PDB file of C-alpha atoms and ligand atoms in Angstrom:
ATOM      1  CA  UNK A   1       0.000   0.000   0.000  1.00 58.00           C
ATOM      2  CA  UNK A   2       1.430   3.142  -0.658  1.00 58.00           C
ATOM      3  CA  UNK A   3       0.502   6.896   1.078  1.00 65.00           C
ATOM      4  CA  UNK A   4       0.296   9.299  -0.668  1.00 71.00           C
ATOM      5  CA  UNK A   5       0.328  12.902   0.935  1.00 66.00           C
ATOM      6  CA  UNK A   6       0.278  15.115  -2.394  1.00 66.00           C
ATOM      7  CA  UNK A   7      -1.561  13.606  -5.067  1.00 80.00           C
ATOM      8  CA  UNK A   8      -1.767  15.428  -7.915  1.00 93.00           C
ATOM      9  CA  UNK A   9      -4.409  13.279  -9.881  1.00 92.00           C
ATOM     10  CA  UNK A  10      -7.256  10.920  -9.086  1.00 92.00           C
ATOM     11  CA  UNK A  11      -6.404   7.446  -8.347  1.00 85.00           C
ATOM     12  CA  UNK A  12      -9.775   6.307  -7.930  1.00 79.00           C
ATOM     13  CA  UNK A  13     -12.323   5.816 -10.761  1.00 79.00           C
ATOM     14  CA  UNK A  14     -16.200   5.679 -11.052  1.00 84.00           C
ATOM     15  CA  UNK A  15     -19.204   7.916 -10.369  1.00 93.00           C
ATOM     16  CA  UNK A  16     -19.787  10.518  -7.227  1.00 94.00           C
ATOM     17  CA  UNK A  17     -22.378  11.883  -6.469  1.00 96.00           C
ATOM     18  CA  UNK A  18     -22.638  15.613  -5.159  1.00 96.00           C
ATOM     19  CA  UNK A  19     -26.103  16.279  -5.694  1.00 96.00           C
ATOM     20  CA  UNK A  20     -29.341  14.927  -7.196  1.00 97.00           C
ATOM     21  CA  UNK A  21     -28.104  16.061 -10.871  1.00 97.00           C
ATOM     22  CA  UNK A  22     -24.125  16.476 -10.283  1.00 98.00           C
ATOM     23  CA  UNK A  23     -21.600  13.744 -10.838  1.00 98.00           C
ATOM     24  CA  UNK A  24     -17.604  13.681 -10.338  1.00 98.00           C
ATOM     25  CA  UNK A  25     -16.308  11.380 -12.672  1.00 98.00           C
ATOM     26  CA  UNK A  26     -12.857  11.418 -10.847  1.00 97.00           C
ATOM     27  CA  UNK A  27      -9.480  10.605 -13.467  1.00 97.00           C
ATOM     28  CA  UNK A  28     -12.233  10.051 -16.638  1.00 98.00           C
ATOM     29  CA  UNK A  29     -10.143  12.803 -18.593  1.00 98.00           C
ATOM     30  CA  UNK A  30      -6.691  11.563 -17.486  1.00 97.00           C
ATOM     31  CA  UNK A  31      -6.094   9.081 -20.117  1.00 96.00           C
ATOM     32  CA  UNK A  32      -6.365  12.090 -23.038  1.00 96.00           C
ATOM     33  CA  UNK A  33      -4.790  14.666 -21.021  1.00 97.00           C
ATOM     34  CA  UNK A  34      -2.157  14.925 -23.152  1.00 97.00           C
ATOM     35  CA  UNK A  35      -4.011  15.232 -26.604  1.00 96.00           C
ATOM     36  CA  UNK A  36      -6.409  18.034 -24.736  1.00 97.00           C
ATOM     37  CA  UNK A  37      -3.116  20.124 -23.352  1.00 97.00           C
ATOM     38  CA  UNK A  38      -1.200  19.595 -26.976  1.00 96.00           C
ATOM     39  CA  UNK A  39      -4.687  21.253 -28.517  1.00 97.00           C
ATOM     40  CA  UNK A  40      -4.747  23.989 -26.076  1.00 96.00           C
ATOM     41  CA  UNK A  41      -1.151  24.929 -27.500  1.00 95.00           C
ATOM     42  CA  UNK A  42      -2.797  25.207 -30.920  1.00 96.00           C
ATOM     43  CA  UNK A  43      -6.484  26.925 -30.024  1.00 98.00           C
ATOM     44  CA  UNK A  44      -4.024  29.827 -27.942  1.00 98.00           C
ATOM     45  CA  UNK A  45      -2.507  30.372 -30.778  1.00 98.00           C
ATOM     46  CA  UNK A  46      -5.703  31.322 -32.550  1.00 98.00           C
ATOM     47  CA  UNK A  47      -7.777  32.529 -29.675  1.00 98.00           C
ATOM     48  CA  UNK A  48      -5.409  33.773 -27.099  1.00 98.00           C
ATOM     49  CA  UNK A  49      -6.288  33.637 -23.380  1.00 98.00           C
ATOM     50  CA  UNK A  50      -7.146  37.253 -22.378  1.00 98.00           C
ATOM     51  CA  UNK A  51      -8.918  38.456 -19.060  1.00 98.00           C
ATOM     52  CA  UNK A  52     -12.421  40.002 -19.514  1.00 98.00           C
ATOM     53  CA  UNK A  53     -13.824  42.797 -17.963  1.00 98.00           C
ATOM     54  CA  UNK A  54     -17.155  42.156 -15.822  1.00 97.00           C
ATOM     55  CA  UNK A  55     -20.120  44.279 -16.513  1.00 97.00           C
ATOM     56  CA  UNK A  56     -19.236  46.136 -13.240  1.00 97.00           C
ATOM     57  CA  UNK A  57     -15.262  46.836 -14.248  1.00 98.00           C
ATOM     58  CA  UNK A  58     -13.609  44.247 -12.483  1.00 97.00           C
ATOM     59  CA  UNK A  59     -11.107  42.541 -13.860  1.00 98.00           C
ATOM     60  CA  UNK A  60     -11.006  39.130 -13.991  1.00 98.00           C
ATOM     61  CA  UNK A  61      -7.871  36.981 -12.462  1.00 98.00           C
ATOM     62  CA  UNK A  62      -9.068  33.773 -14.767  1.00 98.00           C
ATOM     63  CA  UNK A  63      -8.000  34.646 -18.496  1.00 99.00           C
ATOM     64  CA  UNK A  64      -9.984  32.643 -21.020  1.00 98.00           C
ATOM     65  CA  UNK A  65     -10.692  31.390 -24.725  1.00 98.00           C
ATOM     66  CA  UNK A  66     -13.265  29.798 -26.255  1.00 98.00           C
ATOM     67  CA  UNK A  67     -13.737  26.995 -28.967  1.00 98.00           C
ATOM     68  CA  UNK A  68     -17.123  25.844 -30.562  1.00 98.00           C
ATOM     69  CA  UNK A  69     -19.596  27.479 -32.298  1.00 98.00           C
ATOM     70  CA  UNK A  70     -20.488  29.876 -29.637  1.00 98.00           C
ATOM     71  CA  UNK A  71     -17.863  31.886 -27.069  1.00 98.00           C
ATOM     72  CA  UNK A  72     -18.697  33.278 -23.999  1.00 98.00           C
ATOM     73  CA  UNK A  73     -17.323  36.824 -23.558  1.00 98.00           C
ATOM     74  CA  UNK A  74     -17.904  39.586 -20.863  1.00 98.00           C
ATOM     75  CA  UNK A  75     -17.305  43.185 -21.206  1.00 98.00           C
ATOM     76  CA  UNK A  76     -18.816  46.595 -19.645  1.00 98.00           C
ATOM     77  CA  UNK A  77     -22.174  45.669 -21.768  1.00 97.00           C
ATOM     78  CA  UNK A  78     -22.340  42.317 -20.107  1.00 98.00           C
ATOM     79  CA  UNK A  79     -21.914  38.969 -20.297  1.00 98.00           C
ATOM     80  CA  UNK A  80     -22.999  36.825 -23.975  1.00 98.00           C
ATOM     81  CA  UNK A  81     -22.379  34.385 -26.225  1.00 98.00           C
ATOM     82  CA  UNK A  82     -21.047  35.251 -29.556  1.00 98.00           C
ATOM     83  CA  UNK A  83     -19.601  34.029 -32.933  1.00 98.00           C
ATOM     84  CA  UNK A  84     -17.029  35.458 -33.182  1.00 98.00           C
ATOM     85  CA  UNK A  85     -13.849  36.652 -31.326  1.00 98.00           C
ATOM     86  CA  UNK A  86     -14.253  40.110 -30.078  1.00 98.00           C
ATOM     87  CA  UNK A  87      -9.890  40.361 -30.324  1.00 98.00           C
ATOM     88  CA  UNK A  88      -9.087  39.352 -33.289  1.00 98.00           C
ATOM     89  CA  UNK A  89     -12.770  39.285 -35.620  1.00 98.00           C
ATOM     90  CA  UNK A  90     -12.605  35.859 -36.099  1.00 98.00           C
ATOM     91  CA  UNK A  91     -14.350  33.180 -35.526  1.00 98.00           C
ATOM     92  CA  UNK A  92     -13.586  31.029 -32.542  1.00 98.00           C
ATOM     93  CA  UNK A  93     -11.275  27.738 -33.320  1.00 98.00           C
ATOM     94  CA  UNK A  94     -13.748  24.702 -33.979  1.00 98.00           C
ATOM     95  CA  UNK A  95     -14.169  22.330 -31.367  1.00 98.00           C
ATOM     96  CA  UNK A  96     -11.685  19.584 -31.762  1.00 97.00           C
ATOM     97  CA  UNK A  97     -13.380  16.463 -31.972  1.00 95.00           C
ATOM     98  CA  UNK A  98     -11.429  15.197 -28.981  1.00 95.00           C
ATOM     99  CA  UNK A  99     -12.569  17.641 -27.197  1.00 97.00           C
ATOM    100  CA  UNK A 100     -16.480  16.891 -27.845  1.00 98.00           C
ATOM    101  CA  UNK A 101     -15.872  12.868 -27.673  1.00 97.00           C
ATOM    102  CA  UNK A 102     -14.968  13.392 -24.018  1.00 98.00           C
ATOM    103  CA  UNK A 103     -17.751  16.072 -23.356  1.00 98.00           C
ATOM    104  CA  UNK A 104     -20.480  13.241 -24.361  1.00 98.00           C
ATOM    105  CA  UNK A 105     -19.395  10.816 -23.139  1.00 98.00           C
ATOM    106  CA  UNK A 106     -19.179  12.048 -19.166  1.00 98.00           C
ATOM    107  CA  UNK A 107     -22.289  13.332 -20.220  1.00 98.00           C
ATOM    108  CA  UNK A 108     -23.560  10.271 -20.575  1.00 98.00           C
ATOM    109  CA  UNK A 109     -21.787   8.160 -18.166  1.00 97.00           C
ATOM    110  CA  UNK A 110     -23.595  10.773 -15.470  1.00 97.00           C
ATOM    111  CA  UNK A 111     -26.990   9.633 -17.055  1.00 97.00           C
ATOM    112  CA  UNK A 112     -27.258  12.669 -19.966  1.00 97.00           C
ATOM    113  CA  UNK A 113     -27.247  10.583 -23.061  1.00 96.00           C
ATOM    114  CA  UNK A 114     -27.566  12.816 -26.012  1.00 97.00           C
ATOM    115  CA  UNK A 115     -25.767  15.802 -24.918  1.00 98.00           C
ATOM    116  CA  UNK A 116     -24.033  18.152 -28.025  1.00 98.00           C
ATOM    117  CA  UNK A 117     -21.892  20.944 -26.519  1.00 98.00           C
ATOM    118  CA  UNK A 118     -21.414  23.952 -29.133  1.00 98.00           C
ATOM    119  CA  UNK A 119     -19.557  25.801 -26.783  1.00 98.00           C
ATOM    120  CA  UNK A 120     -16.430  24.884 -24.989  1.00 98.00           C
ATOM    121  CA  UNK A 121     -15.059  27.896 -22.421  1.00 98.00           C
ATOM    122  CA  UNK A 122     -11.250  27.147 -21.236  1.00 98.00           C
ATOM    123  CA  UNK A 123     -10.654  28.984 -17.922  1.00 98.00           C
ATOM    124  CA  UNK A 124      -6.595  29.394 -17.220  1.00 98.00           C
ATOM    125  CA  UNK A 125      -5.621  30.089 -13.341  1.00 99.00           C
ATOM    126  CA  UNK A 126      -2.170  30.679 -12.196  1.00 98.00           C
ATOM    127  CA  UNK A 127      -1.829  31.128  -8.413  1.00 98.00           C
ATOM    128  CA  UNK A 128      -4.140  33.550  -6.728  1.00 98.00           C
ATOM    129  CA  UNK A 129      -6.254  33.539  -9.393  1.00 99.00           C
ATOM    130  CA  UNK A 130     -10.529  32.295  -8.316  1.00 98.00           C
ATOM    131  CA  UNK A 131     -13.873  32.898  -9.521  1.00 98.00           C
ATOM    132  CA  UNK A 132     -16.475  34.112  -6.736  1.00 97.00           C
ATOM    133  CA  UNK A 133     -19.775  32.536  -6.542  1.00 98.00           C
ATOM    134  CA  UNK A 134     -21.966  32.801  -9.647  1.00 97.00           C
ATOM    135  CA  UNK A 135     -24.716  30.983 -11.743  1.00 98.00           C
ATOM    136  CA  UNK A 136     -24.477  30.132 -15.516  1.00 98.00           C
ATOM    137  CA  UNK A 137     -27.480  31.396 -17.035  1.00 97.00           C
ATOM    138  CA  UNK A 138     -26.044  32.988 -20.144  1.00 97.00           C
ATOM    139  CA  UNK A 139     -26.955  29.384 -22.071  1.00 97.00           C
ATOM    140  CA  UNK A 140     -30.682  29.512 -23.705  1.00 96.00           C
ATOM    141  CA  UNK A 141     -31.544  25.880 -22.734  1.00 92.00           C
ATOM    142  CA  UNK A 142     -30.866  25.061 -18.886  1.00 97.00           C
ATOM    143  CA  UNK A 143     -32.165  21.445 -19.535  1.00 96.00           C
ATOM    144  CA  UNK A 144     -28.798  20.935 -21.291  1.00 98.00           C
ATOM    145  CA  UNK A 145     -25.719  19.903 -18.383  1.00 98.00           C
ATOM    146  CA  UNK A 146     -22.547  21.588 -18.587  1.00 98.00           C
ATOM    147  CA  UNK A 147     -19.524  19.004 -17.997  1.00 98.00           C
ATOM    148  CA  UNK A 148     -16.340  20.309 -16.806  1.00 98.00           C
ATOM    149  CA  UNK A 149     -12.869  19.140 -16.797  1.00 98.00           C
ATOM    150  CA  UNK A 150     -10.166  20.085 -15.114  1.00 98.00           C
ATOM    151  CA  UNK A 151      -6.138  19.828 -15.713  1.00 98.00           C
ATOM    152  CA  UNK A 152      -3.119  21.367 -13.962  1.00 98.00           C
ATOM    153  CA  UNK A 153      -3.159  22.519 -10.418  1.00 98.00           C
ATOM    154  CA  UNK A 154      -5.736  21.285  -7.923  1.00 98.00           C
ATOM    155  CA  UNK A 155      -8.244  23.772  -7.134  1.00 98.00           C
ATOM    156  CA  UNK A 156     -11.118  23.783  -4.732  1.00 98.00           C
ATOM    157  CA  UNK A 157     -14.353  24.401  -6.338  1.00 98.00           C
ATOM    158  CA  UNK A 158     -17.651  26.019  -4.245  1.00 98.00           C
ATOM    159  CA  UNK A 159     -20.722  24.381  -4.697  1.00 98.00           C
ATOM    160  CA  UNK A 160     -23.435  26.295  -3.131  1.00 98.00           C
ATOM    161  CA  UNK A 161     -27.207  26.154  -3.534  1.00 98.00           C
ATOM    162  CA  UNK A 162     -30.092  27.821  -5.319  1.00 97.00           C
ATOM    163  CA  UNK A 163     -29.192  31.669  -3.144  1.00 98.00           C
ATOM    164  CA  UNK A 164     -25.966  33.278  -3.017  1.00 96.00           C
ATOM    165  CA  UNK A 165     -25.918  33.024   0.271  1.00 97.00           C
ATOM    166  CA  UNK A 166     -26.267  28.754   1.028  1.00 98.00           C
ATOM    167  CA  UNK A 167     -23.809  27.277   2.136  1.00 98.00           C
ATOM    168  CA  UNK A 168     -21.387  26.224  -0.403  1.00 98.00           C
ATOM    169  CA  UNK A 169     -19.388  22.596  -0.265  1.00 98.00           C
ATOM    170  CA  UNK A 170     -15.899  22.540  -1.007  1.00 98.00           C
ATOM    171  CA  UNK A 171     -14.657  19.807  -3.487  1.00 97.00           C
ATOM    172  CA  UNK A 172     -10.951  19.515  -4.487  1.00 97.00           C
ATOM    173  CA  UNK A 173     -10.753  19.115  -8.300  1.00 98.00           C
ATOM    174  CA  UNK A 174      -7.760  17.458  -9.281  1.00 98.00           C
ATOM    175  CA  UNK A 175      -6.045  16.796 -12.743  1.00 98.00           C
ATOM    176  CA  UNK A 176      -7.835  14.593 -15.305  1.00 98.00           C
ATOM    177  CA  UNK A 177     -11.028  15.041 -13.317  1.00 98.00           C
ATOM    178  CA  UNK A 178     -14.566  15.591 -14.930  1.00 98.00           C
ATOM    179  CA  UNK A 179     -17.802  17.301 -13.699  1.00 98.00           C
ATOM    180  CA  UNK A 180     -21.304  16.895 -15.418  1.00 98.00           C
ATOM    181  CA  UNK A 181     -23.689  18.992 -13.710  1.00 97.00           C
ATOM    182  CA  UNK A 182     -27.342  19.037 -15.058  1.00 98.00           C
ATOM    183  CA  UNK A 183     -31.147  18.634 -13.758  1.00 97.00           C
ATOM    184  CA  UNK A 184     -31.946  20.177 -10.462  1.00 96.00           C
ATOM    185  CA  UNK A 185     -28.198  21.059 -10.087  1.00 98.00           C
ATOM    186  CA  UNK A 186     -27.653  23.221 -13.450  1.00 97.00           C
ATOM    187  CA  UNK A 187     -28.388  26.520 -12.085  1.00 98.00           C
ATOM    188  CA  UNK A 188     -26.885  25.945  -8.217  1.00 98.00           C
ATOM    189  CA  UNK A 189     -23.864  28.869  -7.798  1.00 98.00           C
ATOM    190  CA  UNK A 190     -20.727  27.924  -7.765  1.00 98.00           C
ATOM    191  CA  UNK A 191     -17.179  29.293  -7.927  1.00 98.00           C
ATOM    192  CA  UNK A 192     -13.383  28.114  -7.277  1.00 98.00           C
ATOM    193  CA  UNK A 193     -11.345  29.449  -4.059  1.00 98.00           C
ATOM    194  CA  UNK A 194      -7.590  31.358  -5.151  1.00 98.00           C
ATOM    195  CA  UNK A 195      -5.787  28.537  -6.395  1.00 98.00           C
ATOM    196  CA  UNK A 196      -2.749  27.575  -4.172  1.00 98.00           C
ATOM    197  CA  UNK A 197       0.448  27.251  -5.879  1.00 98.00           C
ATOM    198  CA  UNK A 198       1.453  23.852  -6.150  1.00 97.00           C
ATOM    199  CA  UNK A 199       3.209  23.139  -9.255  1.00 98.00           C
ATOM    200  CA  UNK A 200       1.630  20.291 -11.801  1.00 98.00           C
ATOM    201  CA  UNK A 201       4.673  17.941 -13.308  1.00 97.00           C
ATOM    202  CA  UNK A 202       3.102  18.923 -16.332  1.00 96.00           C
ATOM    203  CA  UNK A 203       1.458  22.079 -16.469  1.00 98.00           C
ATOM    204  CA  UNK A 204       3.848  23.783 -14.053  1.00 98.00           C
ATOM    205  CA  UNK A 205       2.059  26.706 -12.258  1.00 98.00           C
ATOM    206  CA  UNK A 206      -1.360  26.960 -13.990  1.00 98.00           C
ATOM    207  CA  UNK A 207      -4.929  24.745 -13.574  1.00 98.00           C
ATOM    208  CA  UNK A 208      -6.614  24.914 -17.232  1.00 98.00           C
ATOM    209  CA  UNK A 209     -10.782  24.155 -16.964  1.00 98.00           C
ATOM    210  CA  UNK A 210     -12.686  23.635 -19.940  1.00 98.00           C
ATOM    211  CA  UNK A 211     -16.652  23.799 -19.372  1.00 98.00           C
ATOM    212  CA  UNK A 212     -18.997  22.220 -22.164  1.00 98.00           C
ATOM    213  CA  UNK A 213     -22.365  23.568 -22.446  1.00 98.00           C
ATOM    214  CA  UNK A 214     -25.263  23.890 -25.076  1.00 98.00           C
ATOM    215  CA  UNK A 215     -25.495  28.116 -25.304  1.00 98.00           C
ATOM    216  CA  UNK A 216     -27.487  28.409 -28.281  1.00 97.00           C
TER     217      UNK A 216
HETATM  218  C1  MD3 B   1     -21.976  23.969 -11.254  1.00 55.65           C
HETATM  219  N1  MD3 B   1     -15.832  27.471 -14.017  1.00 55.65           N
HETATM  220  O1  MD3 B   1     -16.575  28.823 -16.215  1.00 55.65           O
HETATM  221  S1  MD3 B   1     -16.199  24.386 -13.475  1.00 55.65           S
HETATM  222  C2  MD3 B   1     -17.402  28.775 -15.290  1.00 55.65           C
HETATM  223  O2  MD3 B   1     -13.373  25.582 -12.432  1.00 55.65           O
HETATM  224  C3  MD3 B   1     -17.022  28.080 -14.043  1.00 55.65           C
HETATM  225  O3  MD3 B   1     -13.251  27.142 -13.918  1.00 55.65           O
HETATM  226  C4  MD3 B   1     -15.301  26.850 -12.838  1.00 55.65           C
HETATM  227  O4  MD3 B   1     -17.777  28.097 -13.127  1.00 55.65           O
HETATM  228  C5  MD3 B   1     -13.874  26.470 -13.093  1.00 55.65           C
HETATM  229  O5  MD3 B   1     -18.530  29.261 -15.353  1.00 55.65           O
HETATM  230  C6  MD3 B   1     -16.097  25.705 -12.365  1.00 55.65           C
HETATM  231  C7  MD3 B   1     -17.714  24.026 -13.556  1.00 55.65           C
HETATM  232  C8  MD3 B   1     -19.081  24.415 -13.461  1.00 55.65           C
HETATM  233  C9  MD3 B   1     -19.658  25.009 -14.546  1.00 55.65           C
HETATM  234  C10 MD3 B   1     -20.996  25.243 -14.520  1.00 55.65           C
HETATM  235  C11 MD3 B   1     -21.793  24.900 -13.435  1.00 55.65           C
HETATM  236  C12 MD3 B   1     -19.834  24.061 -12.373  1.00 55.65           C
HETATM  237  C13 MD3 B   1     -21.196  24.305 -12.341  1.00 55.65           C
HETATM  238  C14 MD3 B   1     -23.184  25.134 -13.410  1.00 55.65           C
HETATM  239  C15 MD3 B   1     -23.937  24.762 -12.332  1.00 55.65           C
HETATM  240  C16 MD3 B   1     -23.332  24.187 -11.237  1.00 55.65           C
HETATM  241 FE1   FE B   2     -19.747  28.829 -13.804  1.00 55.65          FE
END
């Protein structure tokens, strides 16, 4: 038996349950971790991370890039989904098809057969970095889950209820692990404490999170 104090990825496999409609599928991503970072490389290079503003100024400390049809942006307007890239014109890169493989099938394995992402939002944190309790409710169809996964540094994600101010649970998201949050869960806020900096072997000082939804 071995002990280990700092793991920096899942060892254990299978379905948990967090709520009624949320599901931590820890490690499911870990086997194609290294075709999703090698086509991060390339989708930066077309859609370069960049922090948003929020529609009240702030600045956020996640920077973040789209792929998929759709792209979530925020500025002093507010926050949408559009087409295209508001820095460069363009539109965003396609989804790879790894990408969308993975997204249906934790979909499914958490019971939401059927589920087609066209938007994929990649979240980059470096240390210090968080996102304060919110709700997604940009998407036009809240039936649809959103599936998560996360690579890089472990984080501790905030799952609260159905008001801001419920108490939230804290659940440590680690490398390779995947999320799939639908039903009575979809529109529960969330958010991720600052990240603590402990270095991945792979992706050094950062934790990369791509969420899959259905926004149009
Ligand atoms: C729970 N991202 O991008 S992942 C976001 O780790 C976001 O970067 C966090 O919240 C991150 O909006 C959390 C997953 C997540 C996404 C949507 C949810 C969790 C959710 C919707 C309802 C409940
Ligand atoms: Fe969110």
């Amino acid at each position: 038996m071995t002990l280990d104090l700092f793991p920096c990825e899942s060892t254990t496999t299978g379905l948990e349950a967090i709520g009624p409609g949320a599901f931590v599928l820890r490690g499911f991503a870990l086997a194609q971790s290294a075709e999703l970072i090698a086509a991060i490389t390339e989708l930066e290079r077309r859609a370069p991370f960049r922090h948003m503003t929020t529609p009240g100024g702030f600045r956020m400390s996640v920077a973040l890039t789209n792929c998929g049809t759709l792209g979530w942006t925020t500025d002093l307007q507010g926050y949408r989904y559009t087409t295209l890239d508001p820095q460069t014109g363009q539109p965003w890169p396609d989804m790879p098809d790894a990408f969308m493989g993975l997204a249906r099938e934790a979909a499914a394995a958490a019971g939401f057969s059927g589920f087609v992402p066209d938007a994929c939002l990649i979240n980059r944190y470096v240390p210090g970095a968080r996102m304060s309790l919110h709700q997604d409710k940009n998407e036009r169809d809240f039936s649809a889950p959103i599936v998560s996964v996360s690579l890089g540094m472990p984080a501790v994600f905030l799952f609260g209820g159905h008001a801001r101010g419920d108490k939230a649970a804290r659940i440590p998201l680690l490398h390779g692990d995947a999320v799939v949050w639908g039903g009575q869960d979809r529109m529960r806020y969330h958010g991720v404490l600052p990240l603590k900096d402990r270095p991945h072997p792979v992706l050094g000082s950062q934790r990369i999170n791509f969420t899959f939804r259905k926004a149009g």
